[in-house]
Coordinates of C-alpha atoms in Angstrom, one line a residue:
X93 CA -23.1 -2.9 -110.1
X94 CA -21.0 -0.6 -112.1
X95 CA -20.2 3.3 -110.4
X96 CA -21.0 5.5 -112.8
X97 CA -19.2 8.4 -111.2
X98 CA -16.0 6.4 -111.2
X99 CA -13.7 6.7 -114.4
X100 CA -14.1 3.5 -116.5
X101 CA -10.5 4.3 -117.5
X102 CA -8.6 4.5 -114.7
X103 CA -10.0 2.1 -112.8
X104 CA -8.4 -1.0 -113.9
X105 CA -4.5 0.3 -113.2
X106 CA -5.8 2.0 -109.6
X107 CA -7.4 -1.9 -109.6
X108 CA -4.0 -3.2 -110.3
X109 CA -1.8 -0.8 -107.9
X110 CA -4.2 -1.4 -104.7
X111 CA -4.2 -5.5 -105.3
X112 CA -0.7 -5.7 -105.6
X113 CA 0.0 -3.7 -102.6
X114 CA -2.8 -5.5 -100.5
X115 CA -1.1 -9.1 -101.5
X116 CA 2.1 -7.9 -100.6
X117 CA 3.3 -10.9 -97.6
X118 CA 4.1 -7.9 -94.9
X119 CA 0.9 -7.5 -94.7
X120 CA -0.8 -10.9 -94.1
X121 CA -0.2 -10.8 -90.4
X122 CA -2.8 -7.7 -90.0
X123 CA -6.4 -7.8 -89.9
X124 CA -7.8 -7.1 -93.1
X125 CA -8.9 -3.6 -92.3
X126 CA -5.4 -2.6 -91.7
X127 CA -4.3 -4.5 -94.5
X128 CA -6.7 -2.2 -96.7
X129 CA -5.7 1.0 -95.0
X130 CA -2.2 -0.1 -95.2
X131 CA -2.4 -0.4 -99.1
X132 CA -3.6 3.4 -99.3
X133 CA -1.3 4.8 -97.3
X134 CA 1.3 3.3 -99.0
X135 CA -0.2 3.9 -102.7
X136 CA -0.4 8.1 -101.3
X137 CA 2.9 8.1 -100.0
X138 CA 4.1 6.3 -103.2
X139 CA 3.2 8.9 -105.8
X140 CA 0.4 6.3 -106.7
X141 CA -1.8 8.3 -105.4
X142 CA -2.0 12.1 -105.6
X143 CA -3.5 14.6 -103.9
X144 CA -7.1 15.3 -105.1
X145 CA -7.0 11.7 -106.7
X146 CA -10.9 10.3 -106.8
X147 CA -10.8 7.1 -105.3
X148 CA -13.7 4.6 -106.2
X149 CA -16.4 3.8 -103.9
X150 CA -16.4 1.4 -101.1
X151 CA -18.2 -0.9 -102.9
X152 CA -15.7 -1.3 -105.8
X153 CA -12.7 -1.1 -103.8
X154 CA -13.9 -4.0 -101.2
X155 CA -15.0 -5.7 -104.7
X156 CA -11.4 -4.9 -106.3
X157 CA -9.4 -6.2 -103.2
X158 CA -12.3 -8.8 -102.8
X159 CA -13.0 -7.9 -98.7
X160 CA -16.4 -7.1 -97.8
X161 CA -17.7 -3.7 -98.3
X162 CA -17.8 -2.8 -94.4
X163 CA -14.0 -3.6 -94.3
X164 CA -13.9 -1.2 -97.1
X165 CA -15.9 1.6 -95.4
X166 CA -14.2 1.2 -92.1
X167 CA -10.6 1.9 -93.8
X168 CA -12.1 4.7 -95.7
X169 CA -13.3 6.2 -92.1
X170 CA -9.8 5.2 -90.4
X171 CA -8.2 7.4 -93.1
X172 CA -10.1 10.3 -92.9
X173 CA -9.4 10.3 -89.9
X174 CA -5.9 10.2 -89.9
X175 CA -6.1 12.9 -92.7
X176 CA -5.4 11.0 -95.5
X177 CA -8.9 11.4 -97.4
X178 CA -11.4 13.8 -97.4
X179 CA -14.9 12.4 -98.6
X180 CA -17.8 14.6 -100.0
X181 CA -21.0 13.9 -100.1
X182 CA -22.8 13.6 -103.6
X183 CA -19.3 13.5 -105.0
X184 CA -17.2 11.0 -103.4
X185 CA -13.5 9.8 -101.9
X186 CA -10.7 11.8 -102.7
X187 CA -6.6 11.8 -101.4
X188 CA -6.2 14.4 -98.8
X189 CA -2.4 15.2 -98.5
X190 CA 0.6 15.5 -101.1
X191 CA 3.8 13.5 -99.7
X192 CA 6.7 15.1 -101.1
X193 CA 8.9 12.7 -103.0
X194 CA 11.9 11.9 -100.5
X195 CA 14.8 13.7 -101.8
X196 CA 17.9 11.5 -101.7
X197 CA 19.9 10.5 -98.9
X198 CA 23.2 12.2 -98.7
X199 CA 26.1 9.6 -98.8
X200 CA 27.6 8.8 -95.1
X201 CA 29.9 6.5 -94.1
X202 CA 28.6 4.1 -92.0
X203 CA 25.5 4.4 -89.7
X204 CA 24.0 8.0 -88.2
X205 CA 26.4 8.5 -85.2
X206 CA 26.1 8.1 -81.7
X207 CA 27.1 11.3 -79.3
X208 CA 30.6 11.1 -78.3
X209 CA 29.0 10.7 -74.7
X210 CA 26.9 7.5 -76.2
X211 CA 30.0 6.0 -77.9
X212 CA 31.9 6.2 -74.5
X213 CA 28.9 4.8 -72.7
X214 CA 28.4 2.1 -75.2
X215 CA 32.2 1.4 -74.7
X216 CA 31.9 0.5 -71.3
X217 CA 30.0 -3.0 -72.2
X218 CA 27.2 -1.4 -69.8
X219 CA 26.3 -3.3 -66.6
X220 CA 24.3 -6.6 -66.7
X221 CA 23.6 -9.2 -64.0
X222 CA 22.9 -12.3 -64.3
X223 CA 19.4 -13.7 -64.5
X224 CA 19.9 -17.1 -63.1
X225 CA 22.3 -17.5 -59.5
X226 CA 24.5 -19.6 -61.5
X227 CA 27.3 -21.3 -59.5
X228 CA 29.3 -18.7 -58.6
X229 CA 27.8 -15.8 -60.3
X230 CA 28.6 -13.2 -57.4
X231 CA 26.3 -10.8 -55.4
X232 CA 23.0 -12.9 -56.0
X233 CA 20.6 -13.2 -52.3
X234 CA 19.1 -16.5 -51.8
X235 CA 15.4 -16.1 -52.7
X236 CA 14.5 -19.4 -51.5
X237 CA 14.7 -17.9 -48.0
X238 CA 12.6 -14.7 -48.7
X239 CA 9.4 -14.6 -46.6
X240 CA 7.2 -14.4 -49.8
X241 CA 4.1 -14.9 -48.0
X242 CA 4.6 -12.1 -45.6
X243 CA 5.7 -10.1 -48.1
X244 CA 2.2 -11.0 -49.8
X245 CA 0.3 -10.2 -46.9
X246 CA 1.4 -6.5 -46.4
X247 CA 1.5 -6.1 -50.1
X248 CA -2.3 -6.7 -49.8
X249 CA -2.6 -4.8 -47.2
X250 CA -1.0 -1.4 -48.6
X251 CA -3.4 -2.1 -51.8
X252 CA -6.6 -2.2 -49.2
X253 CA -5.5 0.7 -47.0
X254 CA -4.2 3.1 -50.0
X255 CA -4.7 1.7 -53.1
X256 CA -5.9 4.2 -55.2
X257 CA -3.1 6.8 -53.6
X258 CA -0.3 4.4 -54.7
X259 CA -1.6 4.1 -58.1
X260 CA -1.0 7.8 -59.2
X261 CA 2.6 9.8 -59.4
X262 CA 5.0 9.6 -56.4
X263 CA 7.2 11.8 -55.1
X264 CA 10.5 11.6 -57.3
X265 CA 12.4 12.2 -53.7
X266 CA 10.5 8.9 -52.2
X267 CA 7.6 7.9 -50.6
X268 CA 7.9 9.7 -47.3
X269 CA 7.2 6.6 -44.7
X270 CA 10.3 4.8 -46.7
X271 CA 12.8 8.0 -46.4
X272 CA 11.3 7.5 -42.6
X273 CA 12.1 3.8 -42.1
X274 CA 16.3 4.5 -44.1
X275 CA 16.7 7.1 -42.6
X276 CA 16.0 5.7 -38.9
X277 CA 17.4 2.3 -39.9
X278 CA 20.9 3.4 -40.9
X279 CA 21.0 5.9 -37.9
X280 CA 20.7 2.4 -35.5
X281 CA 22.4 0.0 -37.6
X282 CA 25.6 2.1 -39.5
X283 CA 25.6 5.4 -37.4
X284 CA 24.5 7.4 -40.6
X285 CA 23.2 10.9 -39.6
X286 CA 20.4 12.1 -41.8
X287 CA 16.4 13.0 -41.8
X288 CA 14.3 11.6 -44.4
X289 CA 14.7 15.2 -45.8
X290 CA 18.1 14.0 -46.9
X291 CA 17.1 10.5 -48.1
X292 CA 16.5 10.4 -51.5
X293 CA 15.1 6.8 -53.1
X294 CA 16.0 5.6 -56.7
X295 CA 15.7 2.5 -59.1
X296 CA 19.4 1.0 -58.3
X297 CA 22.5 2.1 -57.0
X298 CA 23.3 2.1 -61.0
X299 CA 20.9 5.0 -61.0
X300 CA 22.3 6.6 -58.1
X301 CA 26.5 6.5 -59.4
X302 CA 24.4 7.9 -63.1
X303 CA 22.9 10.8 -61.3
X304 CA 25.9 11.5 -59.4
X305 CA 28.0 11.3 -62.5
X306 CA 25.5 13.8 -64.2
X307 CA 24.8 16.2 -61.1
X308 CA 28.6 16.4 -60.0
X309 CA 31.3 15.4 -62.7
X310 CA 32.5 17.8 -65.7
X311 CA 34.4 16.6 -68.6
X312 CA 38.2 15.4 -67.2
X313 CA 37.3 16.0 -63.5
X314 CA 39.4 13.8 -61.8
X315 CA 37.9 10.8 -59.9
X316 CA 39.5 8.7 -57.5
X317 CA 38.8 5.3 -57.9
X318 CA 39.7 1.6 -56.3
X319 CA 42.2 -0.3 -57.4
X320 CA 40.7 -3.3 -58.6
X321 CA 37.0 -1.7 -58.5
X322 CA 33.8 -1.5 -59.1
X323 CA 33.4 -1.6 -62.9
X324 CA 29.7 -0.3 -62.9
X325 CA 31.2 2.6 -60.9
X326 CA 33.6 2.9 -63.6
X327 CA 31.3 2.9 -66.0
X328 CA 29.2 5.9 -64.6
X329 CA 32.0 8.1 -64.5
X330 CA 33.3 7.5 -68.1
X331 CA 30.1 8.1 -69.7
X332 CA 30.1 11.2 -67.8
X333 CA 33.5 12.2 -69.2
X334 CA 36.0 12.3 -66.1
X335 CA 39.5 11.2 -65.5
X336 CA 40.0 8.1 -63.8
X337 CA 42.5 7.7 -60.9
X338 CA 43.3 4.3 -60.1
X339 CA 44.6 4.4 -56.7
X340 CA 46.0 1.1 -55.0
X341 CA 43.8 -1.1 -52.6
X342 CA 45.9 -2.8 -50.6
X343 CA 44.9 -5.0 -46.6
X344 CA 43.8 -1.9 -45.3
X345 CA 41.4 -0.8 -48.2
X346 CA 42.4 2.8 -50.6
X347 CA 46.1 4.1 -50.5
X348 CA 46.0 7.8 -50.8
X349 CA 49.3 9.9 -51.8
X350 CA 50.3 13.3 -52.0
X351 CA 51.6 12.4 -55.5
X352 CA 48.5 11.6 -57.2
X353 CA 46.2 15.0 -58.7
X354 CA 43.3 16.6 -56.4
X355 CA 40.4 14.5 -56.9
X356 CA 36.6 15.9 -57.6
X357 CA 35.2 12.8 -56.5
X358 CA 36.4 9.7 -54.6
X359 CA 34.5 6.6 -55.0
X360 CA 34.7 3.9 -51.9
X361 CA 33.3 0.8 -51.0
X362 CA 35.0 1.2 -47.2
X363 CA 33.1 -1.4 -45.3
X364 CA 33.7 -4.1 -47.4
X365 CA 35.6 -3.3 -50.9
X366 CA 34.7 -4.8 -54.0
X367 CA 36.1 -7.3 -54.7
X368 CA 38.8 -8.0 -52.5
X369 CA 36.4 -7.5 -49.2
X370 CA 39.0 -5.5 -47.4
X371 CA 37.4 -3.3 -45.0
X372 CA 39.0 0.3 -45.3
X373 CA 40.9 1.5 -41.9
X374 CA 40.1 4.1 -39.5
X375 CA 43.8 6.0 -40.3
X376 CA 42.5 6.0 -44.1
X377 CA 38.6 6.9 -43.3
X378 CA 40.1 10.4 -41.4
X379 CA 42.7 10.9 -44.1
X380 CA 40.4 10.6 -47.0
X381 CA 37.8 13.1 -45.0
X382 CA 40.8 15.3 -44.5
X383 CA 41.3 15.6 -48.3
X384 CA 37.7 15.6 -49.4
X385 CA 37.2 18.7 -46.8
X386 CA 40.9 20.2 -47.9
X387 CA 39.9 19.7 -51.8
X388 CA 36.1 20.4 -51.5
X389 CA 35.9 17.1 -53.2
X390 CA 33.0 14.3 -52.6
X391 CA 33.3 10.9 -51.4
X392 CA 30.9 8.2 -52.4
X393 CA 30.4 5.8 -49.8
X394 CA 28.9 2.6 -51.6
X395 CA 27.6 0.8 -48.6
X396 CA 26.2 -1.7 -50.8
X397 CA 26.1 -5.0 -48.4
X398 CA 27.5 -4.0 -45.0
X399 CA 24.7 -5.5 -43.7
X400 CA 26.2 -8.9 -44.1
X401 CA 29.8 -8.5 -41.8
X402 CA 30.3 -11.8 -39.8
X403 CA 33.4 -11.5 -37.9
X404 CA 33.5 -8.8 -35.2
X405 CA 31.4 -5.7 -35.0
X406 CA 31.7 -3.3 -38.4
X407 CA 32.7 0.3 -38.3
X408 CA 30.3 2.5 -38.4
X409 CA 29.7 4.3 -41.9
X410 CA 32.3 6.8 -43.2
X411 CA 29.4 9.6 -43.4
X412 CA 29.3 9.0 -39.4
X413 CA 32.3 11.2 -39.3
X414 CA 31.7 13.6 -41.8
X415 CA 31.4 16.6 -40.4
X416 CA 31.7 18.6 -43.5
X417 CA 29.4 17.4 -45.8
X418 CA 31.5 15.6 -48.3
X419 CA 30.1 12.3 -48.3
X420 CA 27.2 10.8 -50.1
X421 CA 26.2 8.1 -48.9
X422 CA 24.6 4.7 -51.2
X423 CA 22.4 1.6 -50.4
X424 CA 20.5 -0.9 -51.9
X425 CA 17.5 -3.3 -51.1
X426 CA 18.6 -5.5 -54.2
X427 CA 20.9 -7.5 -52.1
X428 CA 19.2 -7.6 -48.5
X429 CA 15.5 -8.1 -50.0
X430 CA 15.6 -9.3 -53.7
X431 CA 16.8 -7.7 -56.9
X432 CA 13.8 -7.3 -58.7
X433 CA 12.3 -4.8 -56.1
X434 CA 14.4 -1.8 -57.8
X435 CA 14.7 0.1 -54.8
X436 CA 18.2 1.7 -53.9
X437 CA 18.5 5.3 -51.8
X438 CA 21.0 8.2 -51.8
X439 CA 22.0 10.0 -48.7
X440 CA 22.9 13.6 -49.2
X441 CA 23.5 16.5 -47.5
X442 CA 20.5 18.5 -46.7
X443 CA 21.3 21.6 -48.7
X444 CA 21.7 19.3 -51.7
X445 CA 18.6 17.5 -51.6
X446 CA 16.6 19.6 -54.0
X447 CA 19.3 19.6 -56.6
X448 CA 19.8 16.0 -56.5
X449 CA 15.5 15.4 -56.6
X450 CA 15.1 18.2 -59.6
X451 CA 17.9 16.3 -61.2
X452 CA 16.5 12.3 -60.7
X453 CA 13.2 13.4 -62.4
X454 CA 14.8 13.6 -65.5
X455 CA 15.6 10.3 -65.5
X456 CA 12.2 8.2 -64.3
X457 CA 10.6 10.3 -62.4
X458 CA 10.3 7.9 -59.2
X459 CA 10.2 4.9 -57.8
X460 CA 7.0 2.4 -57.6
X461 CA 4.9 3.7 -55.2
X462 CA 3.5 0.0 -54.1
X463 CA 7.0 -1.3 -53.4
X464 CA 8.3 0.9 -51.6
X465 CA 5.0 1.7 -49.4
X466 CA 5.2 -2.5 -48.8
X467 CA 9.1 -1.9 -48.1
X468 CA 8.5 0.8 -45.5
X469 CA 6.7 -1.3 -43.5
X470 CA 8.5 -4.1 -43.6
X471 CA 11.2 -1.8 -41.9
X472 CA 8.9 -0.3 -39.7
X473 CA 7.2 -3.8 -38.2
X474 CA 10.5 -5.2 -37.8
X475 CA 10.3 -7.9 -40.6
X476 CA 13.5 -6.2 -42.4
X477 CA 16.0 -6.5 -39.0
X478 CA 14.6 -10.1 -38.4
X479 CA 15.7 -11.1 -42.2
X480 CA 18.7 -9.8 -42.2
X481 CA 19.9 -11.9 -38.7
X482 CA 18.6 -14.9 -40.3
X483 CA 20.6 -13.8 -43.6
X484 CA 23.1 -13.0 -41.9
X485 CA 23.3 -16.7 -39.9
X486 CA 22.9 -18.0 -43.2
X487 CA 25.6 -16.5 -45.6
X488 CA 28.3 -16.6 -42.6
X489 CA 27.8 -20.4 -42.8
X490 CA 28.1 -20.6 -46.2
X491 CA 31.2 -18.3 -46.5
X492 CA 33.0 -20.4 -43.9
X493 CA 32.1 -23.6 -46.2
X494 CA 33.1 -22.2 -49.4
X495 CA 36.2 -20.9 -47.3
X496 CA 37.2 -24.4 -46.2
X497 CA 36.6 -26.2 -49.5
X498 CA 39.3 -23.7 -51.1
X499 CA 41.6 -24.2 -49.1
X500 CA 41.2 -27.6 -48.9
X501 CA 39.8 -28.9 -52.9
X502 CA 41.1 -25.8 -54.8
X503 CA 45.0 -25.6 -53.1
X504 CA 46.9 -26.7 -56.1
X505 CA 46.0 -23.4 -57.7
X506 CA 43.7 -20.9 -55.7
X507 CA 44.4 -18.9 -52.6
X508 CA 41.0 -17.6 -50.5
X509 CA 41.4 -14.1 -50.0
X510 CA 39.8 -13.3 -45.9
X511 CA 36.8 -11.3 -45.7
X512 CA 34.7 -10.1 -42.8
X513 CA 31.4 -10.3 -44.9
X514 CA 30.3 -10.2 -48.2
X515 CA 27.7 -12.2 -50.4
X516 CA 31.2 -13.3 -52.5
X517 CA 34.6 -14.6 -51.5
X518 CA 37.8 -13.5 -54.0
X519 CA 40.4 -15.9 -55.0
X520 CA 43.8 -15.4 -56.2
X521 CA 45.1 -17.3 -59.1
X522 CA 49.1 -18.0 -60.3
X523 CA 49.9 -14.8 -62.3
X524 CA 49.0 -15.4 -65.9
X525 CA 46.0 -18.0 -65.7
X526 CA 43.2 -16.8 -65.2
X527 CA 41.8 -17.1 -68.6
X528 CA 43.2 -20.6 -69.3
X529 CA 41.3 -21.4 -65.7
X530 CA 38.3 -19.7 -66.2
X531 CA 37.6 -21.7 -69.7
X532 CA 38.1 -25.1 -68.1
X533 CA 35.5 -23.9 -65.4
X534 CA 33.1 -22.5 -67.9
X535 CA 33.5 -26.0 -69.6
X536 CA 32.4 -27.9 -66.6
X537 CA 29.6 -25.4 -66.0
X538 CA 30.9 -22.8 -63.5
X539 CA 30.8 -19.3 -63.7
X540 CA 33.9 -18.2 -62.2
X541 CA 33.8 -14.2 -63.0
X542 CA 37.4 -12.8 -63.2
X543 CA 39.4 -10.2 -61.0
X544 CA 41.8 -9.1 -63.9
X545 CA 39.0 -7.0 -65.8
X546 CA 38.4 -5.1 -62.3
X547 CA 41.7 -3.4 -62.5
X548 CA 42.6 -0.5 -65.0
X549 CA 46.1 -0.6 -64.5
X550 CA 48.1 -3.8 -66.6
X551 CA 50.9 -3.7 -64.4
X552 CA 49.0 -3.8 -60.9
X553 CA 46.7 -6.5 -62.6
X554 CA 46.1 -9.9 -60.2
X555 CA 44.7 -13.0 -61.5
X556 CA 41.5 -14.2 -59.6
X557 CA 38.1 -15.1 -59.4
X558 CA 35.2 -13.7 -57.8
X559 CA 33.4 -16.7 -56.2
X560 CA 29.7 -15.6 -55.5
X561 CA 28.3 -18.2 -52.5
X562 CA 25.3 -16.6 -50.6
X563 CA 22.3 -17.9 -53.4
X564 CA 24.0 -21.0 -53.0
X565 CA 22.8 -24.3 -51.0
X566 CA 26.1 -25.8 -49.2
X567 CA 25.2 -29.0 -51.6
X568 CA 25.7 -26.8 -54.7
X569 CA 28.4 -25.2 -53.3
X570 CA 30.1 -28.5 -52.4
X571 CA 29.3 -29.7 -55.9
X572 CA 30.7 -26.5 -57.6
X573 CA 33.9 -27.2 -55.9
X574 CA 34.3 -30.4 -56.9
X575 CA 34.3 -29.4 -60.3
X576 CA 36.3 -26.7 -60.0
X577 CA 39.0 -29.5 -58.4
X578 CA 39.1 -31.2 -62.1
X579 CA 40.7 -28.4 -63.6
X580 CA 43.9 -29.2 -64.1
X581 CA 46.9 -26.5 -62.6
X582 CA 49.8 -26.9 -65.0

């Protein structure tokens, strides 16, 4: 059936634009409805088709592109809608919108640029763990021990009991039973004095040193940092523009002097450092306070596995003898529950509280309200203390095998450095091979991550490996070992 109101003359080179767009490959994933309203839009935005162009009826276009004639009509109707046609009745289909011809793009070199923020941050190699508790990727919790079923149970539980109030927008300071059950649980177990007022919960630790970074740090504040330290603490504070301090760890954790500049912020790990698991002194904890207090400077304490110390009883946290308000204080579930959880939590001082809440809802707004309303009563029915003993039993044994396989498998080249606790031993290696040691253990197919990358001075630089045993059975352990004991030490 021929349309009469159609132009007899035009229709065959429209014919021949809209089939050779519709059979372009691109396309052939789509349904065939898109793949017709595809063709359109890209004849308009082509010039193809102009504004107030008549396009033929539905009928000849689904006979032209050979789809049937409700295909037809329902691209028509998806593009009038989007405001591409405008169709009249008595009269018919006509192009709705004149799209400017692109002017030229002006010449650059290279790609559009980053900020000089983004450049710095994507300098840093950001922070990535690993997915699988590869023998010895470091800082991985055994989930073959996690009481999954429990955790099922109360997770079913919270969905019965408040279901509908978890699914909707949470607090960005924290669901208020979880600031509860931190703040009450570091008060017994690390002397931390806070309310839940002060207890702010986030995504990671990660997020916690980012919002610090942001909240605290101009461009070329100085920062004080451990020396060898944590590179995703490093990280932070580059992206965030400041002046890094290396500043010596040595057995008795940070080495502060009188020669180096006035620091904004001072970043510590004081109950067990990473990665050397030196625990901090008492003479150094009331000297750094001293100069956080004389300086108005901040402290981060990074408590971020105390609760793993097997020899002796801990110190209490740093921010137990505060008495200025200096000290921020950081945990994290990922290593005492499992990583996936993304629950981590800031201590601050109260008067602070707001700024640092206004602050974290620019980055995701808050945490998952089901997690952490499961988390807070896993604290609160005791499930979280009882874990951690059995943890704790757990790790200690398998520090004290990895310990004695060193010393007695790995002699001919490595030297256990002591630690107190930890989910990861450190190792010293002769000065100069690390790298050539760390290929022949990649080749036999164990991760050995390296201590010379956590320093940012060459000269102070150690050689070493960071030997990760608590997602480790003491057969995989035993059978790491034994490869790492073919590699040969000349």
């Amino acid at each position: 059936m021929v349309d009469t109101h159609f132009p007899t003359m035009i229709r065959p080179i429209m014919q021949q634009v809209l089939l050779t767009l519709f059979q372009q490959p691109e396309h052939a994933a789509t349904t065939l409805r898109e793949r017709v309203c595809n063709t359109l839009r890209r004849a308009i935005h082509s010039g193809a088709l102009p504004l107030g162009q008549r396009l033929p009826s539905s009928r000849l276009l689904a006979a032209d592109l050979q789809v049937s004639r409700v295909t037809a009509e329902a691209a028509y109707r998806q593009l009038e809608a989007e405001g591409y046609l405008q169709r009249r009745v008595g009269q018919g289909t006509f192009v709705a919108i004149r799209i400017n011809k692109p002017l030229p793009v002006r010449k650059m070199a290279g790609q559009l640029r980053l900020s000089q923020r983004g450049e710095a941050i994507l300098h840093t190699g950001g922070c990535r763990d690993p997915l699988q508790p590869l023998p010895f990727a470091a800082g991985s919790p055994d989930l073959r021990a996690f009481p999954l079923k429990l955790w099922q149970q109360l997770t079913a539980q919270q969905l019965r009991l408040r279901g509908e109030a978890l699914l909707r927008y949470g607090d960005p300071q924290g669901y208020l039973p979880l600031r509860e059950a931190i703040a009450g649980y570091v008060g017994q177990t690390r002397g931390v004095q806070c309310t839940a007022q002060q207890v702010i919960v986030l995504t990671s630790s990660q997020q916690a040193l980012q919002l610090i970074a942001t909240l605290l740090l101009d461009q070329g504040d100085n920062v004080w940092m451990e020396e060898p330290g944590y590179l995703g603490a490093r990280n932070a504070f580059i992206s965030a523009g400041a002046n890094l301090i290396p500043v010596n760890v040595d057995e008795a954790g940070l080495q502060p002097s009188s020669t180096l500049p006035a620091p904004r912020l001072m970043y510590l790990t004081p109950a067990h450092h990473y990665p050397t698991g030196v625990a901090l002194s008492l003479e150094r904890r009331v000297t750094l306070l001293e100069i956080a207090r004389r300086e108005q400077s901040w402290i981060i304490e990074d408590d971020y596995d105390s609760e793993f110390h097997y020899d002796g009883q801990p110190m209490p946290a740093m921010q137990s003898q505060d008495r200025h308000g200096n000290v921020l204080y950081l945990g994290t579930f990922s290593k005492t529950l499992f990583p996936s959880l993304r629950l981590a939590y800031l201590i601050v001082p109260a008067e602070r509280a707001a700024a640092f809440t206004t602050a974290r809802t620019l980055y995701d707004g808050h945490s998952a309200q089901l997690m952490q309303a499961v988390t807070a009563e896993f604290i609160q029915q005791g499930h979280f203390a009882a874990h951690i003993r059995y943890m704790r039993q757990l790790y200690r044994s398998r520090r004290d095998g990895l310990l004695l396989q060193v010393e007695q498998r790995l002699k001919a080249f490595a030297t256990a450095q002591p630690a107190s606790g930890g989910l990861q031993l450190a190792v010293w290696l002769p000065p100069g091979q690390e790298a050539r040691l760390t290929r022949q253990a990649q080749q036999l197919g164990v991760i050995t991550p390296g201590l010379a990358a956590q320093y940012m001075t060459p000269q102070a630089r150690r050689d070493g490996w960071l030997l990760g045993f608590s997602a480790l059975t003491p057969g995989e352990i035993s059978a790491a070992v034994e490869q790492l004991s073919k590699i040969t030490s000349g």
